[in-house]
C-alpha positions as YAML, in Angstrom:
chain: A
units: angstrom
residues:
- id: 1
  name: UNK
  ca: [-0.13, 0.08, 0.17]
- id: 2
  name: UNK
  ca: [1.00, 3.78, -0.63]
- id: 3
  name: UNK
  ca: [2.03, 5.94, 2.27]
- id: 4
  name: UNK
  ca: [-1.31, 8.43, 2.75]
- id: 5
  name: UNK
  ca: [1.18, 10.98, 1.52]
- id: 6
  name: UNK
  ca: [1.67, 9.17, -1.44]
- id: 7
  name: UNK
  ca: [-1.99, 8.38, -2.12]
- id: 8
  name: UNK
  ca: [-3.51, 11.97, -1.89]
- id: 9
  name: UNK
  ca: [-0.70, 13.05, -4.29]
- id: 10
  name: UNK
  ca: [-1.85, 10.28, -6.55]
- id: 11
  name: UNK
  ca: [-5.37, 10.83, -5.98]
- id: 12
  name: UNK
  ca: [-5.15, 14.49, -6.96]
- id: 13
  name: UNK
  ca: [-3.97, 14.01, -10.27]
- id: 14
  name: UNK
  ca: [-6.18, 10.62, -10.45]
- id: 15
  name: UNK
  ca: [-9.26, 13.13, -10.19]
- id: 16
  name: UNK
  ca: [-7.69, 15.60, -12.70]
- id: 17
  name: UNK
  ca: [-7.99, 12.45, -15.34]
- id: 18
  name: UNK
  ca: [-4.48, 11.27, -15.35]
- id: 19
  name: UNK
  ca: [-5.10, 7.78, -15.92]
- id: 20
  name: UNK
  ca: [-1.26, 6.56, -15.27]
- id: 21
  name: UNK
  ca: [-2.26, 7.89, -11.25]
- id: 22
  name: UNK
  ca: [-5.24, 5.81, -11.57]
- id: 23
  name: UNK
  ca: [-3.15, 2.67, -12.65]
- id: 24
  name: UNK
  ca: [-1.11, 3.69, -9.31]
- id: 25
  name: UNK
  ca: [-3.86, 3.55, -6.99]
- id: 26
  name: UNK
  ca: [-5.29, 0.40, -8.48]
- id: 27
  name: UNK
  ca: [-2.20, -1.25, -8.34]
- id: 28
  name: UNK
  ca: [-1.37, -0.77, -4.51]
- id: 29
  name: UNK
  ca: [-4.90, -1.04, -3.51]
- id: 30
  name: UNK
  ca: [-5.10, -4.47, -5.48]
- id: 31
  name: UNK
  ca: [-4.34, -6.29, -1.96]
- id: 32
  name: UNK
  ca: [-7.39, -4.30, -0.29]
- id: 33
  name: UNK
  ca: [-9.39, -5.26, -3.33]
- id: 34
  name: UNK
  ca: [-8.89, -9.46, -2.89]
- id: 35
  name: UNK
  ca: [-9.07, -9.65, 0.80]
- id: 36
  name: UNK
  ca: [-13.16, -7.49, 0.02]
- id: 37
  name: UNK
  ca: [-14.38, -10.19, -3.01]
- id: 38
  name: UNK
  ca: [-13.31, -13.38, -1.19]
- id: 39
  name: UNK
  ca: [-16.36, -12.61, 0.92]
- id: 40
  name: UNK
  ca: [-18.38, -13.32, -2.25]
- id: 41
  name: UNK
  ca: [-16.82, -16.06, -3.58]
- id: 42
  name: UNK
  ca: [-19.15, -18.75, -4.39]
- id: 43
  name: UNK
  ca: [-21.99, -16.64, -5.10]
- id: 44
  name: UNK
  ca: [-21.85, -17.61, -9.10]
- id: 45
  name: UNK
  ca: [-19.48, -15.37, -10.08]
- id: 46
  name: UNK
  ca: [-16.19, -16.06, -11.80]
- id: 47
  name: UNK
  ca: [-13.18, -14.74, -9.35]
- id: 48
  name: UNK
  ca: [-12.20, -12.81, -12.14]
- id: 49
  name: UNK
  ca: [-15.37, -11.08, -12.90]
- id: 50
  name: UNK
  ca: [-15.68, -9.77, -9.04]
- id: 51
  name: UNK
  ca: [-12.54, -8.45, -9.12]
- id: 52
  name: UNK
  ca: [-13.37, -6.21, -11.89]
- id: 53
  name: UNK
  ca: [-16.34, -5.27, -10.02]
- id: 54
  name: UNK
  ca: [-14.09, -4.36, -7.87]
- id: 55
  name: UNK
  ca: [-11.81, -2.64, -9.75]
- id: 56
  name: UNK
  ca: [-14.58, -0.37, -10.51]
- id: 57
  name: UNK
  ca: [-15.87, 0.45, -7.08]
- id: 58
  name: UNK
  ca: [-11.98, 1.63, -6.48]
- id: 59
  name: UNK
  ca: [-12.38, 3.91, -9.26]
- id: 60
  name: UNK
  ca: [-15.72, 5.17, -7.66]
- id: 61
  name: UNK
  ca: [-14.07, 6.06, -4.80]
- id: 62
  name: UNK
  ca: [-11.23, 7.78, -6.34]
- id: 63
  name: UNK
  ca: [-13.77, 9.98, -8.16]
- id: 64
  name: UNK
  ca: [-15.80, 10.73, -4.80]
- id: 65
  name: UNK
  ca: [-13.04, 11.14, -2.41]
- id: 66
  name: UNK
  ca: [-12.81, 14.42, -0.51]
- id: 67
  name: UNK
  ca: [-9.74, 15.15, 1.38]
- id: 68
  name: UNK
  ca: [-12.08, 17.18, 3.82]
- id: 69
  name: UNK
  ca: [-13.49, 13.58, 5.06]
- id: 70
  name: UNK
  ca: [-10.86, 13.39, 7.71]
- id: 71
  name: UNK
  ca: [-10.39, 9.63, 7.20]
- id: 72
  name: UNK
  ca: [-7.47, 7.02, 5.10]
- id: 73
  name: UNK
  ca: [-8.61, 6.47, 1.49]
- id: 74
  name: UNK
  ca: [-8.63, 2.50, 2.08]
- id: 75
  name: UNK
  ca: [-11.10, 3.26, 4.60]
- id: 76
  name: UNK
  ca: [-13.69, 4.94, 2.51]
- id: 77
  name: UNK
  ca: [-12.82, 2.87, -0.16]
- id: 78
  name: UNK
  ca: [-13.98, -0.47, 1.41]
- id: 79
  name: UNK
  ca: [-17.58, 0.21, 1.45]
- id: 80
  name: UNK
  ca: [-17.31, 1.59, -2.22]
- id: 81
  name: UNK
  ca: [-15.54, -1.93, -3.06]
- id: 82
  name: UNK
  ca: [-18.09, -3.79, -1.45]
- id: 83
  name: UNK
  ca: [-21.49, -2.16, -2.49]
- id: 84
  name: UNK
  ca: [-19.84, -2.36, -6.19]
- id: 85
  name: UNK
  ca: [-20.35, -6.44, -5.84]
- id: 86
  name: UNK
  ca: [-23.49, -6.18, -3.86]
- id: 87
  name: UNK
  ca: [-25.32, -4.34, -6.72]
- id: 88
  name: UNK
  ca: [-23.93, -6.65, -9.22]
- id: 89
  name: UNK
  ca: [-25.32, -9.52, -7.27]
- id: 90
  name: UNK
  ca: [-28.49, -7.64, -6.73]
- id: 91
  name: UNK
  ca: [-29.42, -6.31, -9.88]
- id: 92
  name: UNK
  ca: [-27.93, -9.29, -12.00]
- id: 93
  name: UNK
  ca: [-27.57, -11.68, -9.69]
- id: 94
  name: UNK
  ca: [-29.41, -14.51, -12.04]
- id: 95
  name: UNK
  ca: [-29.10, -18.33, -11.26]
- id: 96
  name: UNK
  ca: [-27.52, -19.48, -14.78]
- id: 97
  name: UNK
  ca: [-28.82, -22.88, -16.67]
- id: 98
  name: UNK
  ca: [-27.14, -23.75, -19.80]
- id: 99
  name: UNK
  ca: [-28.43, -23.81, -22.80]
- id: 100
  name: UNK
  ca: [-28.01, -27.49, -23.47]
- id: 101
  name: UNK
  ca: [-29.36, -28.14, -19.92]
- id: 102
  name: UNK
  ca: [-32.47, -26.66, -21.43]
- id: 103
  name: UNK
  ca: [-32.90, -28.20, -23.98]
- id: 104
  name: UNK
  ca: [-32.58, -31.78, -22.37]
- id: 105
  name: UNK
  ca: [-34.98, -30.30, -19.94]
- id: 106
  name: UNK
  ca: [-37.27, -29.77, -22.54]
- id: 107
  name: UNK
  ca: [-37.04, -33.03, -23.91]
- id: 108
  name: UNK
  ca: [-37.54, -34.64, -20.78]
- id: 109
  name: UNK
  ca: [-40.71, -32.73, -19.97]
- id: 110
  name: UNK
  ca: [-42.17, -33.72, -23.54]
- id: 111
  name: UNK
  ca: [-41.11, -36.92, -23.28]
- id: 112
  name: UNK
  ca: [-42.65, -36.99, -20.02]
- id: 113
  name: UNK
  ca: [-45.98, -35.77, -21.26]
- id: 114
  name: UNK
  ca: [-46.54, -37.88, -23.74]
- id: 115
  name: UNK
  ca: [-45.68, -41.17, -21.81]
- id: 116
  name: UNK
  ca: [-48.17, -40.27, -19.21]
- id: 117
  name: UNK
  ca: [-51.01, -40.02, -21.97]
- id: 118
  name: UNK
  ca: [-50.19, -43.33, -23.37]
- id: 119
  name: UNK
  ca: [-49.54, -45.07, -19.74]
- id: 120
  name: UNK
  ca: [-51.74, -43.18, -17.80]
- id: 121
  name: UNK
  ca: [-48.88, -42.82, -15.02]
- id: 122
  name: UNK
  ca: [-45.54, -40.46, -14.85]
- id: 123
  name: UNK
  ca: [-42.76, -42.68, -16.23]
- id: 124
  name: UNK
  ca: [-39.76, -43.15, -12.96]
- id: 125
  name: UNK
  ca: [-36.30, -41.85, -13.35]
- id: 126
  name: UNK
  ca: [-34.63, -45.16, -14.86]
- id: 127
  name: UNK
  ca: [-37.33, -45.07, -17.67]
- id: 128
  name: UNK
  ca: [-36.31, -41.65, -18.56]
- id: 129
  name: UNK
  ca: [-32.59, -42.43, -18.22]
- id: 130
  name: UNK
  ca: [-33.20, -45.13, -20.56]
- id: 131
  name: UNK
  ca: [-34.93, -43.45, -22.75]
- id: 132
  name: UNK
  ca: [-31.89, -40.63, -23.27]
- id: 133
  name: UNK
  ca: [-28.78, -42.58, -22.11]
- id: 134
  name: UNK
  ca: [-28.16, -40.49, -19.32]
- id: 135
  name: UNK
  ca: [-26.98, -41.52, -15.64]
- id: 136
  name: UNK
  ca: [-30.66, -41.48, -13.33]
- id: 137
  name: UNK
  ca: [-28.56, -38.35, -11.13]
- id: 138
  name: UNK
  ca: [-28.20, -36.76, -14.47]
- id: 139
  name: UNK
  ca: [-32.18, -37.13, -15.27]
- id: 140
  name: UNK
  ca: [-32.68, -35.49, -11.90]
- id: 141
  name: UNK
  ca: [-30.58, -32.68, -12.06]
- id: 142
  name: UNK
  ca: [-32.20, -31.71, -15.68]
- id: 143
  name: UNK
  ca: [-35.84, -31.97, -14.24]
- id: 144
  name: UNK
  ca: [-34.65, -30.04, -11.53]
- id: 145
  name: UNK
  ca: [-32.89, -26.84, -13.43]
- id: 146
  name: UNK
  ca: [-36.60, -26.48, -14.80]
- id: 147
  name: UNK
  ca: [-37.75, -25.75, -11.74]
- id: 148
  name: UNK
  ca: [-34.79, -23.21, -10.48]
- id: 149
  name: UNK
  ca: [-35.77, -19.75, -9.78]
- id: 150
  name: UNK
  ca: [-34.74, -17.43, -12.41]
- id: 151
  name: UNK
  ca: [-33.45, -14.97, -10.31]
- id: 152
  name: UNK
  ca: [-32.10, -14.88, -7.03]
- id: 153
  name: UNK
  ca: [-34.36, -11.86, -5.79]
- id: 154
  name: UNK
  ca: [-37.39, -14.17, -7.08]
- id: 155
  name: UNK
  ca: [-40.03, -15.65, -4.20]
- id: 156
  name: UNK
  ca: [-39.18, -19.69, -3.74]
- id: 157
  name: UNK
  ca: [-43.11, -20.04, -3.43]
- id: 158
  name: UNK
  ca: [-45.49, -17.85, -4.98]
- id: 159
  name: UNK
  ca: [-48.46, -19.21, -2.94]
- id: 160
  name: UNK
  ca: [-46.89, -17.08, 0.21]
- id: 161
  name: UNK
  ca: [-46.99, -14.14, 0.95]
- id: 162
  name: UNK
  ca: [-44.21, -14.74, 3.04]
- id: 163
  name: UNK
  ca: [-42.18, -16.48, 1.70]
- id: 164
  name: UNK
  ca: [-38.48, -15.96, 1.00]
- id: 165
  name: UNK
  ca: [-36.22, -14.97, -2.09]
- id: 166
  name: UNK
  ca: [-33.31, -17.21, -2.50]
- id: 167
  name: UNK
  ca: [-30.70, -14.63, -1.63]
- id: 168
  name: UNK
  ca: [-32.52, -14.25, 1.47]
- id: 169
  name: UNK
  ca: [-31.87, -17.85, 2.14]
- id: 170
  name: UNK
  ca: [-28.58, -17.61, 1.41]
- id: 171
  name: UNK
  ca: [-27.42, -14.42, 3.34]
- id: 172
  name: UNK
  ca: [-29.02, -16.02, 6.71]
- id: 173
  name: UNK
  ca: [-25.42, -17.69, 6.53]
- id: 174
  name: UNK
  ca: [-23.85, -15.05, 5.18]
- id: 175
  name: UNK
  ca: [-21.71, -12.94, 7.38]
- id: 176
  name: UNK
  ca: [-19.48, -10.95, 4.95]
- id: 177
  name: UNK
  ca: [-21.47, -7.84, 5.77]
- id: 178
  name: UNK
  ca: [-19.69, -8.22, 9.71]
- id: 179
  name: UNK
  ca: [-16.41, -9.00, 8.08]
- id: 180
  name: UNK
  ca: [-16.24, -6.04, 5.82]
- id: 181
  name: UNK
  ca: [-17.78, -4.26, 9.38]
- id: 182
  name: UNK
  ca: [-14.66, -5.50, 10.91]
- id: 183
  name: UNK
  ca: [-12.28, -4.79, 8.06]
- id: 184
  name: UNK
  ca: [-13.10, -1.14, 7.90]
- id: 185
  name: UNK
  ca: [-13.03, -0.72, 11.93]
- id: 186
  name: UNK
  ca: [-9.41, -2.21, 11.60]
- id: 187
  name: UNK
  ca: [-8.87, 0.32, 9.08]
- id: 188
  name: UNK
  ca: [-9.43, 3.43, 11.53]
- id: 189
  name: UNK
  ca: [-7.90, 2.36, 14.36]
- id: 190
  name: UNK
  ca: [-4.56, 1.37, 12.01]
- id: 191
  name: UNK
  ca: [-5.13, 4.96, 11.19]
- id: 192
  name: UNK
  ca: [-5.05, 6.72, 14.63]
- id: 193
  name: UNK
  ca: [-2.62, 8.77, 15.83]
- id: 194
  name: UNK
  ca: [-0.40, 6.78, 18.26]
- id: 195
  name: UNK
  ca: [-1.63, 7.60, 21.28]
- id: 196
  name: UNK
  ca: [-5.29, 7.03, 20.82]
- id: 197
  name: UNK
  ca: [-4.20, 3.51, 19.25]
- id: 198
  name: UNK
  ca: [-2.81, 2.83, 22.24]
- id: 199
  name: UNK
  ca: [-5.39, 3.70, 24.20]
- id: 200
  name: UNK
  ca: [-8.12, 1.88, 22.33]
- id: 201
  name: UNK
  ca: [-5.87, -1.47, 22.05]
- id: 202
  name: UNK
  ca: [-5.45, -1.17, 25.83]
- id: 203
  name: UNK
  ca: [-9.30, -0.37, 26.50]
- id: 204
  name: UNK
  ca: [-10.71, -2.59, 23.88]
- id: 205
  name: UNK
  ca: [-8.32, -5.65, 22.83]
- id: 206
  name: UNK
  ca: [-6.11, -5.64, 25.95]
- id: 207
  name: UNK
  ca: [-9.33, -5.76, 28.88]
- id: 208
  name: UNK
  ca: [-7.57, -2.63, 30.57]
- id: 209
  name: UNK
  ca: [-9.77, -0.31, 32.65]
- id: 210
  name: UNK
  ca: [-9.02, 3.56, 32.24]
- id: 211
  name: UNK
  ca: [-7.27, 3.24, 35.61]
- id: 212
  name: UNK
  ca: [-4.64, 1.14, 34.96]
- id: 213
  name: UNK
  ca: [-4.19, 2.85, 31.24]
- id: 214
  name: UNK
  ca: [-3.77, 6.19, 33.16]
- id: 215
  name: UNK
  ca: [-1.33, 4.39, 35.15]
- id: 216
  name: UNK
  ca: [0.59, 2.82, 32.37]
- id: 217
  name: UNK
  ca: [0.04, 6.35, 30.11]
- id: 218
  name: UNK
  ca: [1.20, 9.00, 33.47]
- id: 219
  name: UNK
  ca: [-2.09, 10.69, 33.02]
- id: 220
  name: UNK
  ca: [-4.74, 10.90, 34.96]
- id: 221
  name: UNK
  ca: [-7.91, 8.74, 35.15]
- id: 222
  name: UNK
  ca: [-10.35, 11.55, 34.07]
- id: 223
  name: UNK
  ca: [-7.82, 12.49, 31.33]
- id: 224
  name: UNK
  ca: [-8.19, 8.99, 29.66]
- id: 225
  name: UNK
  ca: [-12.09, 8.86, 29.88]
- id: 226
  name: UNK
  ca: [-12.24, 12.36, 28.06]
- id: 227
  name: UNK
  ca: [-9.87, 11.09, 25.48]
- id: 228
  name: UNK
  ca: [-11.39, 7.75, 24.76]
- id: 229
  name: UNK
  ca: [-15.22, 9.59, 24.83]
- id: 230
  name: UNK
  ca: [-13.10, 11.58, 22.17]
- id: 231
  name: UNK
  ca: [-12.06, 8.81, 20.38]
- id: 232
  name: UNK
  ca: [-14.86, 6.50, 20.39]
- id: 233
  name: UNK
  ca: [-16.86, 9.63, 18.52]
- id: 234
  name: UNK
  ca: [-14.54, 10.29, 15.93]
- id: 235
  name: UNK
  ca: [-14.51, 6.38, 14.82]
- id: 236
  name: UNK
  ca: [-18.22, 6.45, 14.94]
- id: 237
  name: UNK
  ca: [-18.36, 9.16, 12.83]
- id: 238
  name: UNK
  ca: [-15.88, 7.62, 10.27]
- id: 239
  name: UNK
  ca: [-17.83, 4.61, 10.24]
- id: 240
  name: UNK
  ca: [-21.15, 6.48, 10.01]
- id: 241
  name: UNK
  ca: [-19.49, 8.06, 6.83]
- id: 242
  name: UNK
  ca: [-18.47, 4.89, 5.06]
- id: 243
  name: UNK
  ca: [-20.34, 2.92, 5.82]
- id: 244
  name: UNK
  ca: [-22.98, 1.96, 2.95]
- id: 245
  name: UNK
  ca: [-26.34, 3.20, 3.04]
...
């Protein structure tokens, strides 16, 4: 990652249209992009596509970043990158079924209908598999593919007004938002002034009391209390500024 001052210098150039500066920012923020898009693997989108989405989010962060925000660029960029990926999954989150599988599924459906008319009963999986020269498991998959919701946001049960979309069910076990919050919080804490960072680390990661911290730092407990409140307010403000709506 670039140093803060180097990043600011590149941002000024990039916002003025310097493509080389944009390339430098993309290159040096590549680890940040990769750390975020890892949360969205196994969502039906290729890794390379996720990376490109992350780069688009970073470019938007470059365009919209204002040095008066008083936060590090990387902290500001985290929700912008994640937001770009989430937007794609929300707007374009279709479950893709191959054309060949759709064709096979259609042929099986027609065979089942004809079989029912002639035999007044549904054919079993083995009969269908024999007819098409397929494995029974392949038959089941092809038949089920015709029932797949076309979108992650389509209701899975049209008969139930309270039915969930597929993305709702997937999200139940998805902790990507929590992980991103932790990543953003880590960025904010890492960029605190040394004294402020030490107070937060001792207080919240070392379980020290304000009295213990005052002894370590050689100041009064009242002063530690005031500093802690001020630091926490600053962290909350930075978090609120960068948190996606």
